[in-house]
Structure formats: C-alpha cells, structure tokens
C-alpha cells in the first residue's frame, strides 16, 4: 500500500521560500505570478491494512508541524 502526504503551511503563516520562488520567477521573466506557497510531499510505502487513521497519527506526531502546517493524505 502506498500513501502520499501533502504538507503545506497554513494560511496566514509567512512562507519565505515561496516568496523567494515568486521573486525568482519574476526575475526570469514570468510576469503575473502574484504569490507562491511551497510545501512538501512525503511518499510512504506501508503494509497492507494500514489505516488512514494511523497515517493521520503519523502526520500529527512527526510528518507535519500542525501548529503552522496542514496536511492532506492521499491513499494510492
């Protein structure tokens, strides 16, 4: 079983990496990019029968800093 966890900064949390990407795109001539939010994707290879609740617990305890980040689980 495979799962993909998408982790993003919550709305309202400053994203300096996203801002750096937005600036770089403008420098390269890509006009019209008004904002960029950067996140991470974590791919997990799991034993069959691993529940989505267990994956959520992994996120809450380690994979995401839930104070400033949100996450979305995608079971593949």
JSON list of N, CA and C in Angstrom, two decimals:
[
{"chain": "A", "resi": 1, "resn": "UNK", "atom": "N", "xyz": [0.84, -1.17, 0.00]},
{"chain": "A", "resi": 1, "resn": "UNK", "atom": "CA", "xyz": [0.00, 0.00, 0.00]},
{"chain": "A", "resi": 1, "resn": "UNK", "atom": "C", "xyz": [0.89, 1.24, 0.00]},
{"chain": "A", "resi": 2, "resn": "UNK", "atom": "N", "xyz": [0.47, 2.23, -0.74]},
{"chain": "A", "resi": 2, "resn": "UNK", "atom": "CA", "xyz": [1.22, 3.48, -0.79]},
{"chain": "A", "resi": 2, "resn": "UNK", "atom": "C", "xyz": [0.31, 4.63, -0.38]},
{"chain": "A", "resi": 3, "resn": "UNK", "atom": "N", "xyz": [0.91, 5.62, 0.23]},
{"chain": "A", "resi": 3, "resn": "UNK", "atom": "CA", "xyz": [0.19, 6.84, 0.59]},
{"chain": "A", "resi": 3, "resn": "UNK", "atom": "C", "xyz": [1.10, 8.02, 0.31]},
{"chain": "A", "resi": 4, "resn": "UNK", "atom": "N", "xyz": [0.46, 9.12, -0.02]},
{"chain": "A", "resi": 4, "resn": "UNK", "atom": "CA", "xyz": [1.18, 10.36, -0.26]},
{"chain": "A", "resi": 4, "resn": "UNK", "atom": "C", "xyz": [0.60, 11.40, 0.70]},
{"chain": "A", "resi": 5, "resn": "UNK", "atom": "N", "xyz": [1.47, 12.10, 1.41]},
{"chain": "A", "resi": 5, "resn": "UNK", "atom": "CA", "xyz": [1.05, 13.12, 2.35]},
{"chain": "A", "resi": 5, "resn": "UNK", "atom": "C", "xyz": [1.53, 14.47, 1.79]},
{"chain": "A", "resi": 6, "resn": "UNK", "atom": "N", "xyz": [0.58, 15.37, 1.58]},
{"chain": "A", "resi": 6, "resn": "UNK", "atom": "CA", "xyz": [0.88, 16.72, 1.10]},
{"chain": "A", "resi": 6, "resn": "UNK", "atom": "C", "xyz": [0.86, 17.65, 2.32]},
{"chain": "A", "resi": 7, "resn": "UNK", "atom": "N", "xyz": [1.97, 18.32, 2.58]},
{"chain": "A", "resi": 7, "resn": "UNK", "atom": "CA", "xyz": [2.09, 19.21, 3.74]},
{"chain": "A", "resi": 7, "resn": "UNK", "atom": "C", "xyz": [2.30, 20.64, 3.23]},
{"chain": "A", "resi": 8, "resn": "UNK", "atom": "N", "xyz": [1.47, 21.56, 3.74]},
{"chain": "A", "resi": 8, "resn": "UNK", "atom": "CA", "xyz": [1.56, 22.96, 3.33]},
{"chain": "A", "resi": 8, "resn": "UNK", "atom": "C", "xyz": [1.48, 23.85, 4.57]},
{"chain": "A", "resi": 9, "resn": "UNK", "atom": "N", "xyz": [2.10, 25.02, 4.49]},
{"chain": "A", "resi": 9, "resn": "UNK", "atom": "CA", "xyz": [1.93, 25.99, 5.56]},
{"chain": "A", "resi": 9, "resn": "UNK", "atom": "C", "xyz": [0.48, 26.45, 5.59]},
{"chain": "A", "resi": 10, "resn": "UNK", "atom": "N", "xyz": [-0.04, 26.68, 6.77]},
{"chain": "A", "resi": 10, "resn": "UNK", "atom": "CA", "xyz": [-1.41, 27.16, 6.93]},
{"chain": "A", "resi": 10, "resn": "UNK", "atom": "C", "xyz": [-1.51, 28.58, 6.38]},
{"chain": "A", "resi": 11, "resn": "UNK", "atom": "N", "xyz": [-2.73, 28.96, 5.97]},
{"chain": "A", "resi": 11, "resn": "UNK", "atom": "CA", "xyz": [-2.97, 30.33, 5.52]},
{"chain": "A", "resi": 11, "resn": "UNK", "atom": "C", "xyz": [-2.62, 31.29, 6.65]},
{"chain": "A", "resi": 12, "resn": "UNK", "atom": "N", "xyz": [-1.99, 32.38, 6.30]},
{"chain": "A", "resi": 12, "resn": "UNK", "atom": "CA", "xyz": [-1.60, 33.38, 7.29]},
{"chain": "A", "resi": 12, "resn": "UNK", "atom": "C", "xyz": [-0.20, 33.20, 7.83]},
{"chain": "A", "resi": 13, "resn": "UNK", "atom": "N", "xyz": [0.43, 32.04, 7.58]},
{"chain": "A", "resi": 13, "resn": "UNK", "atom": "CA", "xyz": [1.80, 31.80, 8.01]},
{"chain": "A", "resi": 13, "resn": "UNK", "atom": "C", "xyz": [2.72, 32.26, 6.87]},
{"chain": "A", "resi": 14, "resn": "UNK", "atom": "N", "xyz": [3.68, 33.11, 7.19]},
{"chain": "A", "resi": 14, "resn": "UNK", "atom": "CA", "xyz": [4.61, 33.60, 6.17]},
{"chain": "A", "resi": 14, "resn": "UNK", "atom": "C", "xyz": [5.39, 32.45, 5.55]},
{"chain": "A", "resi": 15, "resn": "UNK", "atom": "N", "xyz": [5.62, 32.54, 4.25]},
{"chain": "A", "resi": 15, "resn": "UNK", "atom": "CA", "xyz": [6.31, 31.50, 3.50]},
{"chain": "A", "resi": 15, "resn": "UNK", "atom": "C", "xyz": [7.51, 32.11, 2.77]},
{"chain": "A", "resi": 16, "resn": "UNK", "atom": "N", "xyz": [8.66, 32.26, 3.44]},
{"chain": "A", "resi": 16, "resn": "UNK", "atom": "CA", "xyz": [9.81, 32.90, 2.80]},
{"chain": "A", "resi": 16, "resn": "UNK", "atom": "C", "xyz": [10.32, 32.13, 1.59]},
{"chain": "A", "resi": 17, "resn": "UNK", "atom": "N", "xyz": [10.24, 30.80, 1.61]},
{"chain": "A", "resi": 17, "resn": "UNK", "atom": "CA", "xyz": [10.69, 30.03, 0.44]},
{"chain": "A", "resi": 17, "resn": "UNK", "atom": "C", "xyz": [9.78, 30.28, -0.75]},
{"chain": "A", "resi": 18, "resn": "UNK", "atom": "N", "xyz": [8.48, 30.33, -0.50]},
{"chain": "A", "resi": 18, "resn": "UNK", "atom": "CA", "xyz": [7.54, 30.64, -1.58]},
{"chain": "A", "resi": 18, "resn": "UNK", "atom": "C", "xyz": [7.78, 32.02, -2.14]},
{"chain": "A", "resi": 19, "resn": "UNK", "atom": "N", "xyz": [8.07, 32.98, -1.28]},
{"chain": "A", "resi": 19, "resn": "UNK", "atom": "CA", "xyz": [8.35, 34.34, -1.72]},
{"chain": "A", "resi": 19, "resn": "UNK", "atom": "C", "xyz": [9.62, 34.39, -2.56]},
{"chain": "A", "resi": 20, "resn": "UNK", "atom": "N", "xyz": [10.63, 33.61, -2.18]},
{"chain": "A", "resi": 20, "resn": "UNK", "atom": "CA", "xyz": [11.88, 33.55, -2.96]},
{"chain": "A", "resi": 20, "resn": "UNK", "atom": "C", "xyz": [11.61, 32.96, -4.35]},
{"chain": "A", "resi": 21, "resn": "UNK", "atom": "N", "xyz": [10.77, 31.95, -4.42]},
{"chain": "A", "resi": 21, "resn": "UNK", "atom": "CA", "xyz": [10.42, 31.35, -5.72]},
{"chain": "A", "resi": 21, "resn": "UNK", "atom": "C", "xyz": [9.65, 32.37, -6.56]},
{"chain": "A", "resi": 22, "resn": "UNK", "atom": "N", "xyz": [8.69, 33.08, -5.95]},
{"chain": "A", "resi": 22, "resn": "UNK", "atom": "CA", "xyz": [7.92, 34.09, -6.68]},
{"chain": "A", "resi": 22, "resn": "UNK", "atom": "C", "xyz": [8.85, 35.16, -7.25]},
{"chain": "A", "resi": 23, "resn": "UNK", "atom": "N", "xyz": [9.80, 35.62, -6.44]},
{"chain": "A", "resi": 23, "resn": "UNK", "atom": "CA", "xyz": [10.75, 36.63, -6.90]},
{"chain": "A", "resi": 23, "resn": "UNK", "atom": "C", "xyz": [11.61, 36.08, -8.05]},
{"chain": "A", "resi": 24, "resn": "UNK", "atom": "N", "xyz": [12.10, 34.87, -7.92]},
{"chain": "A", "resi": 24, "resn": "UNK", "atom": "CA", "xyz": [12.94, 34.27, -8.96]},
{"chain": "A", "resi": 24, "resn": "UNK", "atom": "C", "xyz": [12.18, 34.12, -10.27]},
{"chain": "A", "resi": 25, "resn": "UNK", "atom": "N", "xyz": [10.91, 33.72, -10.19]},
{"chain": "A", "resi": 25, "resn": "UNK", "atom": "CA", "xyz": [10.11, 33.60, -11.41]},
{"chain": "A", "resi": 25, "resn": "UNK", "atom": "C", "xyz": [9.98, 34.95, -12.11]},
{"chain": "A", "resi": 26, "resn": "UNK", "atom": "N", "xyz": [9.76, 36.01, -11.32]},
{"chain": "A", "resi": 26, "resn": "UNK", "atom": "CA", "xyz": [9.69, 37.35, -11.91]},
{"chain": "A", "resi": 26, "resn": "UNK", "atom": "C", "xyz": [10.99, 37.75, -12.56]},
{"chain": "A", "resi": 27, "resn": "UNK", "atom": "N", "xyz": [12.10, 37.41, -11.92]},
{"chain": "A", "resi": 27, "resn": "UNK", "atom": "CA", "xyz": [13.42, 37.73, -12.46]},
{"chain": "A", "resi": 27, "resn": "UNK", "atom": "C", "xyz": [13.66, 36.99, -13.78]},
{"chain": "A", "resi": 28, "resn": "UNK", "atom": "N", "xyz": [13.10, 35.80, -13.90]},
{"chain": "A", "resi": 28, "resn": "UNK", "atom": "CA", "xyz": [13.26, 35.01, -15.13]},
{"chain": "A", "resi": 28, "resn": "UNK", "atom": "C", "xyz": [12.28, 35.42, -16.23]},
{"chain": "A", "resi": 29, "resn": "UNK", "atom": "N", "xyz": [11.45, 36.41, -15.93]},
{"chain": "A", "resi": 29, "resn": "UNK", "atom": "CA", "xyz": [10.55, 36.92, -16.96]},
{"chain": "A", "resi": 29, "resn": "UNK", "atom": "C", "xyz": [9.15, 36.36, -16.91]},
{"chain": "A", "resi": 30, "resn": "UNK", "atom": "N", "xyz": [8.81, 35.61, -15.90]},
{"chain": "A", "resi": 30, "resn": "UNK", "atom": "CA", "xyz": [7.46, 35.06, -15.77]},
{"chain": "A", "resi": 30, "resn": "UNK", "atom": "C", "xyz": [6.60, 36.06, -15.01]},
{"chain": "A", "resi": 31, "resn": "UNK", "atom": "N", "xyz": [5.98, 36.97, -15.76]},
{"chain": "A", "resi": 31, "resn": "UNK", "atom": "CA", "xyz": [5.16, 38.01, -15.15]},
{"chain": "A", "resi": 31, "resn": "UNK", "atom": "C", "xyz": [3.81, 37.42, -14.72]},
{"chain": "A", "resi": 32, "resn": "UNK", "atom": "N", "xyz": [3.20, 38.09, -13.78]},
{"chain": "A", "resi": 32, "resn": "UNK", "atom": "CA", "xyz": [1.85, 37.70, -13.39]},
{"chain": "A", "resi": 32, "resn": "UNK", "atom": "C", "xyz": [1.76, 36.72, -12.23]},
{"chain": "A", "resi": 33, "resn": "UNK", "atom": "N", "xyz": [2.89, 36.26, -11.72]},
{"chain": "A", "resi": 33, "resn": "UNK", "atom": "CA", "xyz": [2.85, 35.37, -10.55]},
{"chain": "A", "resi": 33, "resn": "UNK", "atom": "C", "xyz": [2.74, 36.24, -9.32]},
{"chain": "A", "resi": 34, "resn": "UNK", "atom": "N", "xyz": [1.58, 36.23, -8.70]},
{"chain": "A", "resi": 34, "resn": "UNK", "atom": "CA", "xyz": [1.33, 37.12, -7.57]},
{"chain": "A", "resi": 34, "resn": "UNK", "atom": "C", "xyz": [1.64, 36.49, -6.21]},
{"chain": "A", "resi": 35, "resn": "UNK", "atom": "N", "xyz": [1.71, 35.17, -6.17]},
{"chain": "A", "resi": 35, "resn": "UNK", "atom": "CA", "xyz": [2.01, 34.50, -4.91]},
{"chain": "A", "resi": 35, "resn": "UNK", "atom": "C", "xyz": [2.41, 33.06, -5.14]},
{"chain": "A", "resi": 36, "resn": "UNK", "atom": "N", "xyz": [3.25, 32.55, -4.28]},
{"chain": "A", "resi": 36, "resn": "UNK", "atom": "CA", "xyz": [3.69, 31.15, -4.33]},
{"chain": "A", "resi": 36, "resn": "UNK", "atom": "C", "xyz": [3.68, 30.62, -2.91]},
{"chain": "A", "resi": 37, "resn": "UNK", "atom": "N", "xyz": [3.11, 29.45, -2.71]},
{"chain": "A", "resi": 37, "resn": "UNK", "atom": "CA", "xyz": [3.18, 28.74, -1.44]},
{"chain": "A", "resi": 37, "resn": "UNK", "atom": "C", "xyz": [3.94, 27.45, -1.71]},
{"chain": "A", "resi": 38, "resn": "UNK", "atom": "N", "xyz": [4.94, 27.18, -0.92]},
{"chain": "A", "resi": 38, "resn": "UNK", "atom": "CA", "xyz": [5.75, 25.99, -1.11]},
{"chain": "A", "resi": 38, "resn": "UNK", "atom": "C", "xyz": [5.40, 24.98, -0.03]},
{"chain": "A", "resi": 39, "resn": "UNK", "atom": "N", "xyz": [5.40, 23.72, -0.39]},
{"chain": "A", "resi": 39, "resn": "UNK", "atom": "CA", "xyz": [5.11, 22.66, 0.56]},
{"chain": "A", "resi": 39, "resn": "UNK", "atom": "C", "xyz": [6.03, 21.48, 0.33]},
{"chain": "A", "resi": 40, "resn": "UNK", "atom": "N", "xyz": [5.63, 20.35, 0.87]},
{"chain": "A", "resi": 40, "resn": "UNK", "atom": "CA", "xyz": [6.41, 19.13, 0.67]},
{"chain": "A", "resi": 40, "resn": "UNK", "atom": "C", "xyz": [5.46, 17.96, 0.47]},
{"chain": "A", "resi": 41, "resn": "UNK", "atom": "N", "xyz": [5.96, 16.95, -0.20]},
{"chain": "A", "resi": 41, "resn": "UNK", "atom": "CA", "xyz": [5.21, 15.72, -0.43]},
{"chain": "A", "resi": 41, "resn": "UNK", "atom": "C", "xyz": [6.03, 14.58, 0.16]},
{"chain": "A", "resi": 42, "resn": "UNK", "atom": "N", "xyz": [5.38, 13.76, 0.97]},
{"chain": "A", "resi": 42, "resn": "UNK", "atom": "CA", "xyz": [6.03, 12.61, 1.58]},
{"chain": "A", "resi": 42, "resn": "UNK", "atom": "C", "xyz": [5.33, 11.36, 1.07]},
{"chain": "A", "resi": 43, "resn": "UNK", "atom": "N", "xyz": [6.08, 10.46, 0.44]},
{"chain": "A", "resi": 43, "resn": "UNK", "atom": "CA", "xyz": [5.50, 9.21, -0.05]},
{"chain": "A", "resi": 43, "resn": "UNK", "atom": "C", "xyz": [5.86, 8.09, 0.91]},
{"chain": "A", "resi": 44, "resn": "UNK", "atom": "N", "xyz": [4.85, 7.33, 1.29]},
{"chain": "A", "resi": 44, "resn": "UNK", "atom": "CA", "xyz": [5.02, 6.25, 2.26]},
{"chain": "A", "resi": 44, "resn": "UNK", "atom": "C", "xyz": [4.69, 4.91, 1.61]},
{"chain": "A", "resi": 45, "resn": "UNK", "atom": "N", "xyz": [5.55, 3.93, 1.79]},
{"chain": "A", "resi": 45, "resn": "UNK", "atom": "CA", "xyz": [5.25, 2.54, 1.44]},
{"chain": "A", "resi": 45, "resn": "UNK", "atom": "C", "xyz": [4.85, 1.86, 2.73]},
{"chain": "A", "resi": 46, "resn": "UNK", "atom": "N", "xyz": [3.61, 1.38, 2.78]},
{"chain": "A", "resi": 46, "resn": "UNK", "atom": "CA", "xyz": [3.05, 0.87, 4.03]},
{"chain": "A", "resi": 46, "resn": "UNK", "atom": "C", "xyz": [2.58, -0.57, 3.88]},
{"chain": "A", "resi": 47, "resn": "UNK", "atom": "N", "xyz": [2.53, -1.27, 4.99]},
{"chain": "A", "resi": 47, "resn": "UNK", "atom": "CA", "xyz": [2.00, -2.63, 4.99]},
{"chain": "A", "resi": 47, "resn": "UNK", "atom": "C", "xyz": [0.51, -2.58, 4.65]},
{"chain": "A", "resi": 48, "resn": "UNK", "atom": "N", "xyz": [0.04, -3.58, 3.92]},
{"chain": "A", "resi": 48, "resn": "UNK", "atom": "CA", "xyz": [-1.39, -3.67, 3.62]},
{"chain": "A", "resi": 48, "resn": "UNK", "atom": "C", "xyz": [-2.19, -3.63, 4.92]},
{"chain": "A", "resi": 49, "resn": "UNK", "atom": "N", "xyz": [-3.30, -2.94, 4.88]},
{"chain": "A", "resi": 49, "resn": "UNK", "atom": "CA", "xyz": [-4.14, -2.84, 6.06]},
{"chain": "A", "resi": 49, "resn": "UNK", "atom": "C", "xyz": [-3.85, -1.66, 6.95]},
{"chain": "A", "resi": 50, "resn": "UNK", "atom": "N", "xyz": [-2.80, -0.88, 6.62]},
{"chain": "A", "resi": 50, "resn": "UNK", "atom": "CA", "xyz": [-2.52, 0.33, 7.40]},
{"chain": "A", "resi": 50, "resn": "UNK", "atom": "C", "xyz": [-3.69, 1.29, 7.21]},
{"chain": "A", "resi": 51, "resn": "UNK", "atom": "N", "xyz": [-4.25, 1.76, 8.29]},
{"chain": "A", "resi": 51, "resn": "UNK", "atom": "CA", "xyz": [-5.43, 2.61, 8.20]},
{"chain": "A", "resi": 51, "resn": "UNK", "atom": "C", "xyz": [-5.05, 4.06, 7.93]},
{"chain": "A", "resi": 52, "resn": "UNK", "atom": "N", "xyz": [-6.00, 4.79, 7.35]},
{"chain": "A", "resi": 52, "resn": "UNK", "atom": "CA", "xyz": [-5.79, 6.21, 7.14]},
{"chain": "A", "resi": 52, "resn": "UNK", "atom": "C", "xyz": [-5.67, 6.94, 8.48]},
{"chain": "A", "resi": 53, "resn": "UNK", "atom": "N", "xyz": [-6.34, 6.42, 9.48]},
{"chain": "A", "resi": 53, "resn": "UNK", "atom": "CA", "xyz": [-6.22, 7.00, 10.82]},
{"chain": "A", "resi": 53, "resn": "UNK", "atom": "C", "xyz": [-4.79, 6.88, 11.35]},
{"chain": "A", "resi": 54, "resn": "UNK", "atom": "N", "xyz": [-4.14, 5.76, 11.07]},
{"chain": "A", "resi": 54, "resn": "UNK", "atom": "CA", "xyz": [-2.75, 5.59, 11.50]},
{"chain": "A", "resi": 54, "resn": "UNK", "atom": "C", "xyz": [-1.84, 6.55, 10.75]},
{"chain": "A", "resi": 55, "resn": "UNK", "atom": "N", "xyz": [-2.11, 6.76, 9.47]},
{"chain": "A", "resi": 55, "resn": "UNK", "atom": "CA", "xyz": [-1.32, 7.72, 8.70]},
{"chain": "A", "resi": 55, "resn": "UNK", "atom": "C", "xyz": [-1.52, 9.12, 9.28]},
{"chain": "A", "resi": 56, "resn": "UNK", "atom": "N", "xyz": [-2.76, 9.44, 9.64]},
{"chain": "A", "resi": 56, "resn": "UNK", "atom": "CA", "xyz": [-3.05, 10.72, 10.27]},
{"chain": "A", "resi": 56, "resn": "UNK", "atom": "C", "xyz": [-2.28, 10.90, 11.56]},
{"chain": "A", "resi": 57, "resn": "UNK", "atom": "N", "xyz": [-2.18, 9.83, 12.33]},
{"chain": "A", "resi": 57, "resn": "UNK", "atom": "CA", "xyz": [-1.42, 9.89, 13.58]},
{"chain": "A", "resi": 57, "resn": "UNK", "atom": "C", "xyz": [0.06, 10.13, 13.29]},
{"chain": "A", "resi": 58, "resn": "UNK", "atom": "N", "xyz": [0.59, 9.51, 12.23]},
{"chain": "A", "resi": 58, "resn": "UNK", "atom": "CA", "xyz": [1.99, 9.75, 11.83]},
{"chain": "A", "resi": 58, "resn": "UNK", "atom": "C", "xyz": [2.19, 11.23, 11.52]},
{"chain": "A", "resi": 59, "resn": "UNK", "atom": "N", "xyz": [1.22, 11.81, 10.82]},
{"chain": "A", "resi": 59, "resn": "UNK", "atom": "CA", "xyz": [1.31, 13.23, 10.46]},
{"chain": "A", "resi": 59, "resn": "UNK", "atom": "C", "xyz": [1.28, 14.10, 11.71]},
{"chain": "A", "resi": 60, "resn": "UNK", "atom": "N", "xyz": [0.38, 13.81, 12.61]},
{"chain": "A", "resi": 60, "resn": "UNK", "atom": "CA", "xyz": [0.22, 14.61, 13.82]},
{"chain": "A", "resi": 60, "resn": "UNK", "atom": "C", "xyz": [1.46, 14.56, 14.71]},
{"chain": "A", "resi": 61, "resn": "UNK", "atom": "N", "xyz": [2.14, 13.40, 14.73]},
{"chain": "A", "resi": 61, "resn": "UNK", "atom": "CA", "xyz": [3.27, 13.22, 15.64]},
{"chain": "A", "resi": 61, "resn": "UNK", "atom": "C", "xyz": [4.63, 13.55, 15.02]},
{"chain": "A", "resi": 62, "resn": "UNK", "atom": "N", "xyz": [4.75, 13.48, 13.67]},
{"chain": "A", "resi": 62, "resn": "UNK", "atom": "CA", "xyz": [6.08, 13.65, 13.09]},
{"chain": "A", "resi": 62, "resn": "UNK", "atom": "C", "xyz": [6.10, 14.36, 11.74]},
{"chain": "A", "resi": 63, "resn": "UNK", "atom": "N", "xyz": [5.24, 13.97, 10.83]},
{"chain": "A", "resi": 63, "resn": "UNK", "atom": "CA", "xyz": [5.39, 14.41, 9.44]},
{"chain": "A", "resi": 63, "resn": "UNK", "atom": "C", "xyz": [5.00, 15.85, 9.19]},
{"chain": "A", "resi": 64, "resn": "UNK", "atom": "N", "xyz": [4.15, 16.42, 10.03]},
{"chain": "A", "resi": 64, "resn": "UNK", "atom": "CA", "xyz": [3.74, 17.81, 9.86]},
{"chain": "A", "resi": 64, "resn": "UNK", "atom": "C", "xyz": [3.81, 18.52, 11.21]},
{"chain": "A", "resi": 65, "resn": "UNK", "atom": "N", "xyz": [4.18, 19.78, 11.19]},
{"chain": "A", "resi": 65, "resn": "UNK", "atom": "CA", "xyz": [4.12, 20.61, 12.38]},
{"chain": "A", "resi": 65, "resn": "UNK", "atom": "C", "xyz": [2.74, 21.25, 12.37]},
{"chain": "A", "resi": 66, "resn": "UNK", "atom": "N", "xyz": [1.79, 20.63, 13.06]},
{"chain": "A", "resi": 66, "resn": "UNK", "atom": "CA", "xyz": [0.39, 21.02, 12.94]},
{"chain": "A", "resi": 66, "resn": "UNK", "atom": "C", "xyz": [0.08, 22.40, 13.53]},
{"chain": "A", "resi": 67, "resn": "UNK", "atom": "N", "xyz": [1.04, 23.02, 14.18]},
{"chain": "A", "resi": 67, "resn": "UNK", "atom": "CA", "xyz": [0.84, 24.39, 14.66]},
{"chain": "A", "resi": 67, "resn": "UNK", "atom": "C", "xyz": [0.82, 25.34, 13.46]},
{"chain": "A", "resi": 68, "resn": "UNK", "atom": "N", "xyz": [1.70, 25.10, 12.49]},
{"chain": "A", "resi": 68, "resn": "UNK", "atom": "CA", "xyz": [1.82, 26.00, 11.34]},
{"chain": "A", "resi": 68, "resn": "UNK", "atom": "C", "xyz": [1.54, 25.33, 10.00]},
{"chain": "A", "resi": 69, "resn": "UNK", "atom": "N", "xyz": [1.38, 24.01, 9.98]},
{"chain": "A", "resi": 69, "resn": "UNK", "atom": "CA", "xyz": [1.19, 23.29, 8.72]},
{"chain": "A", "resi": 69, "resn": "UNK", "atom": "C", "xyz": [-0.12, 22.50, 8.73]},
{"chain": "A", "resi": 70, "resn": "UNK", "atom": "N", "xyz": [-0.70, 22.37, 7.55]},
{"chain": "A", "resi": 70, "resn": "UNK", "atom": "CA", "xyz": [-1.83, 21.46, 7.37]},
{"chain": "A", "resi": 70, "resn": "UNK", "atom": "C", "xyz": [-1.35, 20.33, 6.47]},
{"chain": "A", "resi": 71, "resn": "UNK", "atom": "N", "xyz": [-2.11, 19.26, 6.45]},
{"chain": "A", "resi": 71, "resn": "UNK", "atom": "CA", "xyz": [-1.71, 18.13, 5.59]},
{"chain": "A", "resi": 71, "resn": "UNK", "atom": "C", "xyz": [-2.96, 17.49, 4.98]},
{"chain": "A", "resi": 72, "resn": "UNK", "atom": "N", "xyz": [-2.71, 16.81, 3.87]},
{"chain": "A", "resi": 72, "resn": "UNK", "atom": "CA", "xyz": [-3.76, 16.06, 3.18]},
{"chain": "A", "resi": 72, "resn": "UNK", "atom": "C", "xyz": [-3.19, 14.70, 2.83]},
{"chain": "A", "resi": 73, "resn": "UNK", "atom": "N", "xyz": [-3.93, 13.66, 3.15]},
{"chain": "A", "resi": 73, "resn": "UNK", "atom": "CA", "xyz": [-3.49, 12.29, 2.91]},
{"chain": "A", "resi": 73, "resn": "UNK", "atom": "C", "xyz": [-4.15, 11.78, 1.63]},
{"chain": "A", "resi": 74, "resn": "UNK", "atom": "N", "xyz": [-3.33, 11.18, 0.77]},
{"chain": "A", "resi": 74, "resn": "UNK", "atom": "CA", "xyz": [-3.82, 10.58, -0.47]},
{"chain": "A", "resi": 74, "resn": "UNK", "atom": "C", "xyz": [-3.39, 9.12, -0.45]},
{"chain": "A", "resi": 75, "resn": "UNK", "atom": "N", "xyz": [-4.34, 8.21, -0.34]},
{"chain": "A", "resi": 75, "resn": "UNK", "atom": "CA", "xyz": [-4.02, 6.78, -0.37]},
{"chain": "A", "resi": 75, "resn": "UNK", "atom": "C", "xyz": [-4.03, 6.35, -1.83]},
{"chain": "A", "resi": 76, "resn": "UNK", "atom": "N", "xyz": [-2.93, 5.74, -2.25]},
{"chain": "A", "resi": 76, "resn": "UNK", "atom": "CA", "xyz": [-2.77, 5.37, -3.68]},
{"chain": "A", "resi": 76, "resn": "UNK", "atom": "C", "xyz": [-3.12, 3.91, -3.91]}
]
